[in-house]
Amino acid sequence: MEQDVPSSDGRKTVFVVGLGMVGIAFIEKLLNLDTTGRYRIVTCGEEVHFAYNRVALTDYFQHRNVEKLYLNEPEWYAQQDPSRFVCHTGEAVVSIDVKAHTVTTDKDRMIHYDYCVLATGSEATLPDYVDRNVRGVFVYRNISDLNNMLEYSNCDSVRGTPATVIGGGLLGLEAAKALYDLETAGDVTIIHRQTFPLSRQLDAAGGEIVLRRIEAIGVRVIGNVSPRALVTRMEDGSQVLEGLELSDGSTVPCSIAVFSIGIKPREELAKAAGIRCEGEVGRGTGIIVDDFLKTSAEDVFAIGECASWKGKTYGLIAPGIEMADILSFNLTQTQTEVGGFSERRMNDPDLSTKLKLVGVDVASFGDYFADQRRPKTEASKASIEGGKLSPATSEPLSHNQRDPNKPKVWETTAAKKPRDASSPKKRHGHASANEGPVETLTYRDPFGGVYKKYIFSADGKYILGGMMVGDTSDYVKLLALVKKKKALEIPPSQFIVGSGGQDDSGVDLEDDTQICSCHNITKGAVAACVRAGADSIAIIKAKTKAGTGCGGCLPLVTNIFKAEMKKAGHELSNNLCPHFAMSRAELFNVIKIKKLKTLTEIMEAIGVKKDSVGCEVCKPVIGSILASLWNEHIMNPAHHANQDTNDRFMANIQRNGTFSVIPRIAAGEITPDKLIVLGQVAHKYGLYTKITGGQRIDLFGAQKADLPSIWKELVDAGFESGHAYGKALRTVKSCVGTSWCRYGIGDSVAMAIKLEERYKGIRSPHKLKGGVSGCVRECAEAQSKDFGLIATDKGWNIFICGNGGTSPRHATLFATDVPPSHAIRIVDRFLMYYIRTADKLMRTARWVEQMDGGIERLKKVLLNDELGICADLEREMDELVGTFRDEWKVVVDDPERQKQFRQFVNTDERAQHVEQIVERGQLRPANWPKTNFPAVLFCSDSDIETPKDQWRWRKVAKVHDLTPTDAGTT
C-alpha cells in the first residue's frame, strides 16, 4: 500500500474528501486565509474531472465540453505549491480510520490527516419502485449522468421518443429544459406531485405563471399526481423503460425518465467510520455536525449537502459555501500571532434563490412564505381592480380554473401570524415584525408573465421577504433590505410600481450588499478587487468567485465593475483587440468614412502596428465589416485570410473534417423538381440529409474537394448559397399563411420570400434569423427571431431582438399594424442600425439589452427619426442589397478558385478523415471513443501502456505543410 508522506516542515495535513463545488470552495478559502503556511491540503475527487459548476449542468448539453464548466482552469491546479496543496482526481476514498487519523483510497493509497473535512455531497433520491438497472432510468446529478443520458437518447430505438421528468423543483425544471433542447429527445413531460412547479420557492399564483411559460414552449406538465410503477419490456435480457404508471391509474409513455424528486446526503463513508449520522441505516439524512461543523469524531468536520445541522440538510450551493467560509475561518483565524477571533458559528442560512429556469427568471428571498404561516380564519383579503375595491378569494385557482384573460391585479393581504411555537421562524426581519400581522402586496401580469409578491410588517416599515417571476431586477436590493432589517424609506407600494427611471447600475447599493448569493460576495468585494488592479470581468470572477455559481448575478457584477472602473479613474477599454484602439462600431465608421477596402489598408491607416497582419479576433471582424460595406467576394485574395474556417470554405465544417452544405430555400418553399435534385446530389456524393429547424435541407458529409462540384449541380438547378456558414441572414421562416391555411390573414410565404431574397448574403455582427406568421397563431415562431412579422387585419406587427440558444429572449413588439410597403423599410432601418452599432459577435437580443434606453431608444431612432438618419439607413441598405452575388456561383465559374478546395496542395489524392458508420440508412461519423483518462496534469507513467523507455519522437509534418498558402502568420 502506498502511503502519503506527512509534511516534513511541521505543516498539519487537512484532508478534504470530495472535489465538488463546496469542497473546492473550502480549499480555495483555506489557501487564501492560511497566510502563515500552517496547513498542507490533500484532496481526492472520485470523478476524473476537476471541480466543475454543477449548477450549470444544463449548459453541458449545448457544448458537451466539461472544461467549460471548470471552476478553475487546469493550470490553476498545476500552479499550486505541492507542499501546500495536492489533488488526486479519479480516486475515491473508501474508508476512514478516525482513531489512526488516516484515510484509504481505491488506489490503495493511505493518507494521514490532522483534520479531515467531509464534503461528499449528496445523491439523487429514488422511489422504492425504481430499479436503476432498467434502461432509460436516469438521475440528473453529474457529468456521468448526462453522458449516459446523451448516449442512450441517441440509440435508434430511443431517438425521437417521449421523455419524462419526475419532479417540478429547481433541478427538475433544469432537466426538463435540457431534454427539451436535446434534438434526440421527443416530447417532454414533467410530472409533479403538487399543482404547480417550484412549490418550495413560489406560491400557487407564482407557480401558475411559471406553469404557463413552461407549457407555452411545448413542455407538458401533469400536476397533483405521482408515478407508482415503471412500465417495462424485456429486450436482449434486460428491462427497458416504456412508460410510467401514475397514482391515478393512467400511464405516461416514455423511453427516458429522469428522476428529480429530492436528494439524500452521502453519509455511507461516515457511517462506516462510526461517525454519528441522522436517521436509520440506508435512509441517510446527513452527517450530524454542531455549530462549528464538527462531527462526533475528533478532528473530523462535514460541510455542504452531506452535513446535517440541527436536523436539517441543505441542497442549495449558498449554505455549503457559507459552511466552507466558517470552517476555513475557524481553522486559520482563531489562533494567530497577533491574537485570534472567536470561532464563528453556523446560523440559519439564507435560502434565497435567483435563477433562470426554462427561460423564466425566478427568485425568492427572505421569509417568502411568512404570509402562509397563519390560520386562514385570521386572514382578510381584498384586491383593487380598475380603481375599485372588491372582494377577492384567497384560495389559489386550480389547474382547470385558471383564466388566461385575467387582467393585472393588485392585491393586499393582512394576517396575524400564529403564536404556535412549532411554526417556522422567520430567517430575516425586524424584531417588531415577529409579532402581530403581516401585509402582502401582490402584482400579477399574466400577459407579460410577471408575478411579484412582497411581504411587509403590519406597519409597512420593514420588508420581510417575497417572490418574483419574470422580473427579478430588484432582487439584490430587496434582499439587502431584508438582511439588514433596515426600515424602509419609501412606501411599500413603490416596490411594486417603481419610481420610474430604474437604475440597475448598482451605484445606489451599499458596499456590504450581497450581490452573489452563491459565494456570498458583496459589492464592496468587487470594488476592492477593482482598486487592487482588476481590469476585466474574467479577473473579477477569478479573484472573488462572483458569477461562477448560477451566473444570475453576472449582469449586476458587470455593471458594478464598470461603475467602479469609472470611479477609480480607470479607462474601461472597449478596444477590439491589441491591434485596434477602438470598438467594433468605431472601426466600422472609420472604415466607411475613409473608404478602406482591405485589411492592409486598414492596418496602415488606423492600426496600432502598421505592419501587423492582425489576429484571430480582429481579422474576422474586419472581414465582416468589409462585407457589410462593400460586399466583395470573401474568397478574393485580399479577404480570404480574414475569414473563419466556415466562411473560408463557404460551408460548415463538421466533427469529422467534412462539411455540410445548405442551399437557400427561401421561406421553406421548394418545388418537387428541386427536391429531386437535392436527393440526387445527396445520393451521388454519399451525403447525410436532414431537415433543419429553419425549413431547409442540410447535406452533411461533403468532402472539401467535392464542394465546388456539389455547388455546380445545385446552382444549375437554381439554388444559391444559404449562408449557413456566415454571420449573415440564415432564414426567414414562414407558415403557409393565406396560401393554404384557413386561419391565414396575411400572405406570410410571399412576405418571407421577399425579406429573405432582400437580405440574403448580408454580413452582420452575428447571425440573423427572421420569421413571418400569417396570423396570431404564430406557427412560424416569429417572436423568437431577430426580426419577426405577424399579420393583422390592418397590416403587420413587427417584433425585433428575439433569439433562442443558451440565453433565449422573447422578441419585443416594435411597431403595430404596419402596411406591407412600410414594414420592409422598418426592417431595413433596424438591420442597418444593428450592423453599424453592435459589438463583435453580439446578437440583436444582447445589443438592445446593453443599449442605453433599450427598446424605447430604438423606437425614437428608427420610428420617430430622432437622429435624422432613417433615410440614410434605407439608402445604405438599398446599396448593400444591390451588391449581391451568389458566392457559390462565383467559385463554380472560376477554375482557379476551385483549386483551393483540394485536400492536399500537391496532389489530388484524398484521405478519409474519420471512420463512418451506417445509421438508419445513412452514413455518419462513428462516435468518439468513450475511454476517459485521468486528468493530464496528474497522469502517471502507469496510466500509459507503453513503457517510458520506449517512447519516441515521431515526425508527422514539416512547417511549410502546416502553413496556409493564402494567409500570413502572426
mmCIF file of C-alpha atoms in Angstrom, residues 131 185 191 205 252 267 270 323 335 347 508 520 532 538 555 713-715 737 808 823 900 956 961:
data_model
loop_
_atom_site.group_PDB
_atom_site.id
_atom_site.type_symbol
_atom_site.label_atom_id
_atom_site.label_comp_id
_atom_site.label_asym_id
_atom_site.label_seq_id
_atom_site.Cartn_x
_atom_site.Cartn_y
_atom_site.Cartn_z
ATOM 1 C CA ASP A 131 -34.727 -0.189 -10.389
ATOM 2 C CA ALA A 185 -35.403 13.551 -27.422
ATOM 3 C CA ILE A 191 -44.805 15.019 -13.541
ATOM 4 C CA ALA A 205 -50.095 32.260 -8.144
ATOM 5 C CA VAL A 252 -47.469 8.167 -19.448
ATOM 6 C CA GLU A 267 -23.072 9.557 4.519
ATOM 7 C CA ALA A 270 -19.029 8.452 7.744
ATOM 8 C CA MET A 323 -20.085 26.368 5.775
ATOM 9 C CA GLN A 335 -5.236 31.335 16.755
ATOM 10 C CA ASN A 347 -26.502 30.287 11.784
ATOM 11 C CA ASP A 508 -27.033 53.050 -5.154
ATOM 12 C CA ASN A 520 -21.637 35.428 -0.542
ATOM 13 C CA ALA A 532 -6.425 46.279 -6.416
ATOM 14 C CA ALA A 538 -12.543 37.482 -16.004
ATOM 15 C CA PRO A 555 -25.118 41.370 -15.248
ATOM 16 C CA GLU A 713 -25.094 20.847 -59.587
ATOM 17 C CA LEU A 714 -27.123 22.880 -57.110
ATOM 18 C CA VAL A 715 -26.535 26.172 -58.925
ATOM 19 C CA GLY A 737 -50.440 31.849 -44.452
ATOM 20 C CA PRO A 808 -33.251 32.877 -25.061
ATOM 21 C CA ALA A 823 -42.801 47.077 -42.971
ATOM 22 C CA GLN A 900 -8.212 25.999 -53.154
ATOM 23 C CA VAL A 956 4.478 13.972 -38.685
ATOM 24 C CA ASP A 961 2.997 21.662 -44.730
#
